[in-house]
Amino acid sequence: MLLGAATGVQAKGCIGFIPSGGGGIFWKGVNSGAIEAGKALGYDIYFRGPQEENQAGIQTAVLEMVSQRGCNALVIAPGSADMALAVEKLQRSGVPVIYVDRTLGAPSATGMVGTDNFKAGQLAGEAMAKRLKGKGAVLLFRMKQGWQTTDQRESGFAEAAARKGLQVIDGGYLGAVYGEAFVNASSALVSQKGRFQGVFAPNEATSMGVLAALRAQRLAGHVTYIGVDVTDQLLEGLQSGAVTGLVVQAAHAIGYQAVQMAVRAVDKKLPANRRVTVDAIYLTQENIDSYIP
């Protein structure tokens, strides 16, 4: 479970915040933005969730804790469509719900804050085509079938890469955790050896797994590699040249705006079905020093 933090002794109330996974820099950045917004607006932030993306069942237990604490609003990145009934029950009790990062088919929420993931994928595809001068083939790795955020990034990448003249080879699904991604990426790199000049991975776990697989097969730095999300290892890879570029989300801004939206919903000052999109950023060796999670 993630550690949580209170924002003040005399807070106006509580905002529950349930991420889909808590181990990475992205969710740490979201957490810092949420805590900052809580302090500014006078609300405690109860930030809890699973450590990995494939532990969505933990979210149900955390949601019950949010209810027991009497939180005034909920911000959630639902890890599974199975969360729909529990979220709907909370909404019926009068608690506004703000989705962050994805919805995964859950019931209509009061608001949504996140990245345009199709556009983020396009950003990666266009960067890949520019690097390869519109020629050659790229290996597109996928995370997990039916996962809204990565599905959209993969589709955006494929559309932009093909539109810019590249052949897109489907490398298959790698899985939602690092070890599985490494094994599956390694197998795909062997089977597709010599057929590609670029590689794309759509999220933190797959990006980490692919980087390790490229290094193990001595391909790192010899093919153009663009990943999504950021970790210390991926940043080191970017600095060393093993990673060409990283598409990253403005995590702090997402967390801050989600809490800000939740407070406005509590105060009944939020328009119906409010949507806020935060643009992704393309990191390279040239602009890495300007990145703040």
Short mmCIF file of C-alpha atoms in Angstrom, two decimals:
data_model
loop_
_atom_site.label_atom_id
_atom_site.label_comp_id
_atom_site.label_asym_id
_atom_site.label_seq_id
_atom_site.Cartn_x
_atom_site.Cartn_y
_atom_site.Cartn_z
CA MET A 1 0.00 0.00 0.00
CA LEU A 2 1.07 3.58 -0.56
CA LEU A 3 1.87 5.85 2.32
CA GLY A 4 -0.56 8.72 2.66
CA ALA A 5 -0.21 12.22 3.98
CA ALA A 6 -2.41 14.71 5.77
CA THR A 7 -2.34 18.29 4.61
CA GLY A 8 -3.36 20.17 7.72
CA VAL A 9 -4.70 19.90 11.28
CA GLN A 10 -7.69 22.18 10.67
CA ALA A 11 -8.61 20.91 7.22
CA LYS A 12 -12.06 21.57 5.77
CA GLY A 13 -12.42 17.91 4.89
CA CYS A 14 -10.86 14.94 3.13
CA ILE A 15 -10.28 14.07 -0.54
CA GLY A 16 -9.69 10.38 -1.23
CA PHE A 17 -7.17 9.73 -4.02
CA ILE A 18 -6.72 6.18 -5.37
CA PRO A 19 -4.03 5.71 -8.06
CA SER A 20 -3.88 2.62 -10.26
CA GLY A 21 -0.34 1.82 -9.16
CA GLY A 22 2.02 3.55 -6.78
CA GLY A 23 5.59 2.48 -7.36
CA GLY A 24 6.63 4.80 -10.16
CA ILE A 25 7.78 8.37 -10.54
CA PHE A 26 4.56 9.27 -12.38
CA TRP A 27 2.31 8.51 -9.40
CA LYS A 28 4.80 10.09 -7.00
CA GLY A 29 4.53 13.26 -9.09
CA VAL A 30 0.73 13.00 -9.07
CA ASN A 31 0.86 12.56 -5.30
CA SER A 32 3.02 15.66 -4.82
CA GLY A 33 0.63 17.73 -6.94
CA ALA A 34 -2.37 16.42 -5.01
CA ILE A 35 -0.77 17.19 -1.64
CA GLU A 36 0.19 20.69 -2.77
CA ALA A 37 -3.36 21.38 -3.94
CA GLY A 38 -4.74 20.00 -0.67
CA LYS A 39 -2.58 22.38 1.33
CA ALA A 40 -3.56 25.33 -0.82
CA LEU A 41 -7.28 24.54 -0.63
CA GLY A 42 -7.43 23.33 2.98
CA TYR A 43 -8.17 19.62 2.49
CA ASP A 44 -6.52 16.46 3.78
CA ILE A 45 -5.49 14.13 0.94
CA TYR A 46 -5.94 10.41 1.66
CA PHE A 47 -3.67 8.94 -1.05
CA ARG A 48 -3.61 5.12 -1.12
CA GLY A 49 -3.44 2.46 -3.82
CA PRO A 50 -1.77 -0.71 -5.12
CA GLN A 51 1.96 -0.88 -5.79
CA GLU A 52 1.51 -2.40 -9.26
CA GLU A 53 -0.89 -1.80 -12.14
CA ASN A 54 -2.06 -5.44 -12.03
CA GLN A 55 -3.30 -5.21 -8.41
CA ALA A 56 -6.58 -3.48 -9.16
CA GLY A 57 -8.48 -5.51 -6.55
CA ILE A 58 -6.73 -3.55 -3.80
CA GLN A 59 -8.56 -0.44 -5.01
CA THR A 60 -11.89 -1.80 -3.78
CA ALA A 61 -10.56 -2.11 -0.22
CA VAL A 62 -9.08 1.39 -0.36
CA LEU A 63 -12.36 2.80 -1.67
CA GLU A 64 -14.10 1.33 1.38
CA MET A 65 -11.55 3.09 3.59
CA VAL A 66 -12.27 6.34 1.78
CA SER A 67 -15.97 5.85 2.54
CA GLN A 68 -15.31 5.05 6.19
CA ARG A 69 -13.20 8.19 6.59
CA GLY A 70 -16.10 10.26 5.28
CA CYS A 71 -14.08 11.87 2.51
CA ASN A 72 -15.92 14.65 0.69
CA ALA A 73 -14.82 13.55 -2.79
CA LEU A 74 -12.92 10.77 -4.55
CA VAL A 75 -10.22 11.00 -7.21
CA ILE A 76 -9.47 7.64 -8.81
CA ALA A 77 -7.57 6.04 -11.69
CA PRO A 78 -9.66 2.86 -11.95
CA GLY A 79 -7.48 -0.20 -12.49
CA SER A 80 -10.33 -2.31 -13.83
CA ALA A 81 -13.87 -2.00 -15.12
CA ASP A 82 -14.74 -4.18 -12.10
CA MET A 83 -14.48 -1.00 -10.02
CA ALA A 84 -17.59 0.40 -11.74
CA LEU A 85 -20.17 -0.88 -9.23
CA ALA A 86 -18.24 0.30 -6.17
CA VAL A 87 -17.64 3.74 -7.70
CA GLU A 88 -21.29 4.01 -8.75
CA LYS A 89 -22.40 3.16 -5.19
CA LEU A 90 -20.19 5.94 -3.81
CA GLN A 91 -21.58 8.41 -6.35
CA ARG A 92 -25.15 7.51 -5.40
CA SER A 93 -24.32 8.40 -1.80
CA GLY A 94 -23.59 11.95 -2.97
CA VAL A 95 -19.79 11.82 -3.13
CA PRO A 96 -18.44 13.43 -6.34
CA VAL A 97 -15.96 11.30 -8.28
CA ILE A 98 -13.13 12.66 -10.42
CA TYR A 99 -11.33 10.28 -12.76
CA VAL A 100 -7.63 10.76 -13.34
CA ASP A 101 -5.54 9.22 -16.15
CA ARG A 102 -8.27 6.78 -17.34
CA THR A 103 -11.90 5.69 -16.96
CA LEU A 104 -11.89 2.04 -18.11
CA GLY A 105 -15.61 1.99 -18.74
CA ALA A 106 -16.64 3.02 -15.24
CA PRO A 107 -19.81 5.10 -14.85
CA SER A 108 -19.87 8.76 -15.83
CA ALA A 109 -17.92 10.81 -13.32
CA THR A 110 -18.22 14.40 -12.20
CA GLY A 111 -14.95 15.22 -13.95
CA MET A 112 -11.80 13.87 -15.57
CA VAL A 113 -8.15 14.98 -15.63
CA GLY A 114 -5.58 13.25 -17.76
CA THR A 115 -3.35 13.11 -20.79
CA ASP A 116 -4.63 12.78 -24.35
CA ASN A 117 -3.02 9.37 -24.74
CA PHE A 118 -3.70 9.03 -28.47
CA LYS A 119 -1.98 12.38 -29.00
CA ALA A 120 0.89 11.25 -26.74
CA GLY A 121 1.32 8.17 -28.93
CA GLN A 122 1.30 10.36 -32.02
CA LEU A 123 4.02 12.49 -30.44
CA ALA A 124 6.18 9.37 -30.11
CA GLY A 125 5.39 8.18 -33.64
CA GLU A 126 6.25 11.52 -35.18
CA ALA A 127 9.49 11.72 -33.19
CA MET A 128 10.40 8.20 -34.33
CA ALA A 129 9.75 9.05 -37.99
CA LYS A 130 11.81 12.23 -37.72
CA ARG A 131 14.72 10.32 -36.22
CA LEU A 132 14.55 7.64 -38.92
CA LYS A 133 13.95 10.22 -41.68
CA GLY A 134 10.65 8.56 -42.64
CA LYS A 135 12.28 5.27 -43.70
CA GLY A 136 12.47 1.80 -42.20
CA ALA A 137 10.47 -0.35 -39.83
CA VAL A 138 9.57 0.05 -36.16
CA LEU A 139 8.64 -2.58 -33.61
CA LEU A 140 5.51 -1.58 -31.70
CA PHE A 141 5.20 -3.24 -28.32
CA ARG A 142 1.87 -3.29 -26.50
CA MET A 143 1.15 -3.56 -22.78
CA LYS A 144 -2.12 -5.41 -22.13
CA GLN A 145 -5.23 -5.87 -24.24
CA GLY A 146 -8.16 -3.68 -23.21
CA TRP A 147 -6.09 -1.24 -21.13
CA GLN A 148 -7.46 2.15 -22.12
CA THR A 149 -4.41 4.37 -21.69
CA THR A 150 -1.88 2.13 -23.41
CA ASP A 151 -4.35 1.08 -26.14
CA GLN A 152 -4.68 4.74 -27.07
CA ARG A 153 -0.92 5.39 -27.00
CA GLU A 154 -0.27 2.34 -29.17
CA SER A 155 -2.93 3.40 -31.68
CA GLY A 156 -1.60 6.96 -31.78
CA PHE A 157 1.95 5.75 -32.33
CA ALA A 158 0.94 3.35 -35.12
CA GLU A 159 -1.12 6.03 -36.89
CA ALA A 160 1.61 8.68 -36.80
CA ALA A 161 4.49 6.33 -37.66
CA ALA A 162 2.64 4.89 -40.67
CA ARG A 163 1.47 8.34 -41.79
CA LYS A 164 5.08 9.54 -41.74
CA GLY A 165 6.29 6.64 -43.91
CA LEU A 166 7.40 3.95 -41.46
CA GLN A 167 6.46 0.27 -41.53
CA VAL A 168 4.93 -0.74 -38.19
CA ILE A 169 5.60 -4.29 -36.96
CA ASP A 170 3.38 -5.47 -34.11
CA GLY A 171 5.64 -6.85 -31.37
CA GLY A 172 2.76 -8.19 -29.30
CA TYR A 173 1.67 -7.74 -25.69
CA LEU A 174 4.43 -7.62 -23.08
CA GLY A 175 2.36 -7.62 -19.88
CA ALA A 176 1.80 -5.19 -17.04
CA VAL A 177 4.85 -5.89 -14.85
CA TYR A 178 8.57 -5.46 -15.46
CA GLY A 179 9.73 -9.09 -15.29
CA GLU A 180 7.06 -10.32 -17.67
CA ALA A 181 7.74 -7.42 -20.03
CA PHE A 182 11.47 -8.19 -20.08
CA VAL A 183 10.94 -11.87 -20.93
CA ASN A 184 8.39 -11.18 -23.67
CA ALA A 185 10.36 -8.28 -25.15
CA SER A 186 13.51 -10.40 -25.24
CA SER A 187 11.70 -13.13 -27.17
CA ALA A 188 10.21 -10.64 -29.64
CA LEU A 189 13.54 -8.89 -30.24
CA VAL A 190 15.10 -12.24 -31.13
CA SER A 191 12.27 -13.29 -33.44
CA GLN A 192 12.26 -9.92 -35.23
CA LYS A 193 16.05 -9.47 -35.32
CA GLY A 194 17.27 -7.50 -38.32
CA ARG A 195 13.78 -6.38 -39.36
CA PHE A 196 13.48 -3.12 -37.43
CA GLN A 197 15.35 0.14 -36.90
CA GLY A 198 13.17 1.52 -34.10
CA VAL A 199 11.29 0.29 -31.03
CA PHE A 200 8.38 1.78 -29.06
CA ALA A 201 7.00 0.79 -25.64
CA PRO A 202 3.81 2.38 -24.23
CA ASN A 203 4.21 2.67 -20.43
CA GLU A 204 6.60 2.43 -17.50
CA ALA A 205 6.68 -1.36 -17.05
CA THR A 206 7.06 -2.12 -20.76
CA SER A 207 9.57 0.71 -21.27
CA MET A 208 11.73 -0.64 -18.44
CA GLY A 209 11.44 -4.22 -19.68
CA VAL A 210 12.31 -3.28 -23.26
CA LEU A 211 15.31 -1.22 -22.15
CA ALA A 212 16.67 -4.18 -20.19
CA ALA A 213 16.03 -6.52 -23.14
CA LEU A 214 17.78 -4.17 -25.58
CA ARG A 215 20.79 -4.00 -23.27
CA ALA A 216 20.88 -7.76 -22.75
CA GLN A 217 20.96 -8.28 -26.53
CA ARG A 218 23.44 -5.44 -27.11
CA LEU A 219 20.98 -3.47 -29.19
CA ALA A 220 20.76 -0.46 -26.85
CA GLY A 221 22.05 2.61 -28.63
CA HIS A 222 22.04 0.82 -31.98
CA VAL A 223 18.29 1.17 -32.63
CA THR A 224 16.06 4.17 -32.04
CA TYR A 225 14.15 3.51 -28.83
CA ILE A 226 11.27 5.65 -27.56
CA GLY A 227 9.47 4.79 -24.34
CA VAL A 228 6.67 6.27 -22.25
CA ASP A 229 6.81 7.39 -18.61
CA VAL A 230 9.86 8.08 -16.50
CA THR A 231 11.97 6.25 -13.90
CA ASP A 232 15.52 6.80 -12.71
CA GLN A 233 16.65 3.95 -14.97
CA LEU A 234 14.89 5.35 -18.03
CA LEU A 235 16.37 8.80 -17.38
CA GLU A 236 19.82 7.23 -17.09
CA GLY A 237 19.15 5.42 -20.36
CA LEU A 238 18.23 8.72 -21.98
CA GLN A 239 21.44 10.33 -20.74
CA SER A 240 23.59 7.42 -21.92
CA GLY A 241 21.96 7.18 -25.36
CA ALA A 242 20.34 3.78 -24.79
CA VAL A 243 16.97 5.57 -24.91
CA THR A 244 16.36 8.07 -27.72
CA GLY A 245 13.35 9.78 -26.20
CA LEU A 246 10.65 9.49 -23.54
CA VAL A 247 7.05 10.65 -23.75
CA VAL A 248 6.17 11.74 -20.22
CA GLN A 249 3.05 13.09 -18.54
CA ALA A 250 2.90 16.29 -16.50
CA ALA A 251 2.27 14.29 -13.33
CA HIS A 252 2.36 17.12 -10.77
CA ALA A 253 -0.08 19.21 -12.82
CA ILE A 254 -2.45 16.24 -13.18
CA GLY A 255 -2.51 15.62 -9.42
CA TYR A 256 -2.97 19.30 -8.60
CA GLN A 257 -5.79 19.86 -11.09
CA ALA A 258 -7.59 16.66 -10.05
CA VAL A 259 -7.77 17.79 -6.41
CA GLN A 260 -8.67 21.32 -7.48
CA MET A 261 -11.53 19.87 -9.54
CA ALA A 262 -12.66 17.66 -6.65
CA VAL A 263 -12.85 20.63 -4.29
CA ARG A 264 -14.86 22.61 -6.83
CA ALA A 265 -17.23 19.65 -7.11
CA VAL A 266 -17.63 19.56 -3.31
CA ASP A 267 -18.43 23.28 -3.40
CA LYS A 268 -20.90 22.60 -6.26
CA LYS A 269 -19.00 25.00 -8.53
CA LEU A 270 -17.94 22.45 -11.16
CA PRO A 271 -19.74 22.27 -14.54
CA ALA A 272 -21.18 18.86 -15.40
CA ASN A 273 -18.80 16.32 -16.96
CA ARG A 274 -15.82 18.66 -16.72
CA ARG A 275 -12.78 17.43 -18.72
CA VAL A 276 -9.22 18.77 -18.48
CA THR A 277 -6.46 17.51 -20.77
CA VAL A 278 -2.80 18.01 -19.85
CA ASP A 279 -0.32 17.76 -22.74
CA ALA A 280 2.45 15.15 -22.69
CA ILE A 281 6.11 16.17 -23.02
CA TYR A 282 8.79 14.62 -25.26
CA LEU A 283 12.08 14.33 -23.39
CA THR A 284 15.46 14.00 -25.10
CA GLN A 285 19.06 14.52 -24.02
CA GLU A 286 18.65 18.16 -25.06
CA ASN A 287 15.77 19.07 -22.71
CA ILE A 288 16.09 16.51 -19.90
CA ASP A 289 17.36 19.09 -17.41
CA SER A 290 14.14 21.09 -17.74
CA TYR A 291 11.88 18.20 -16.70
CA ILE A 292 10.14 18.38 -13.34
CA PRO A 293 7.94 15.32 -12.48
#
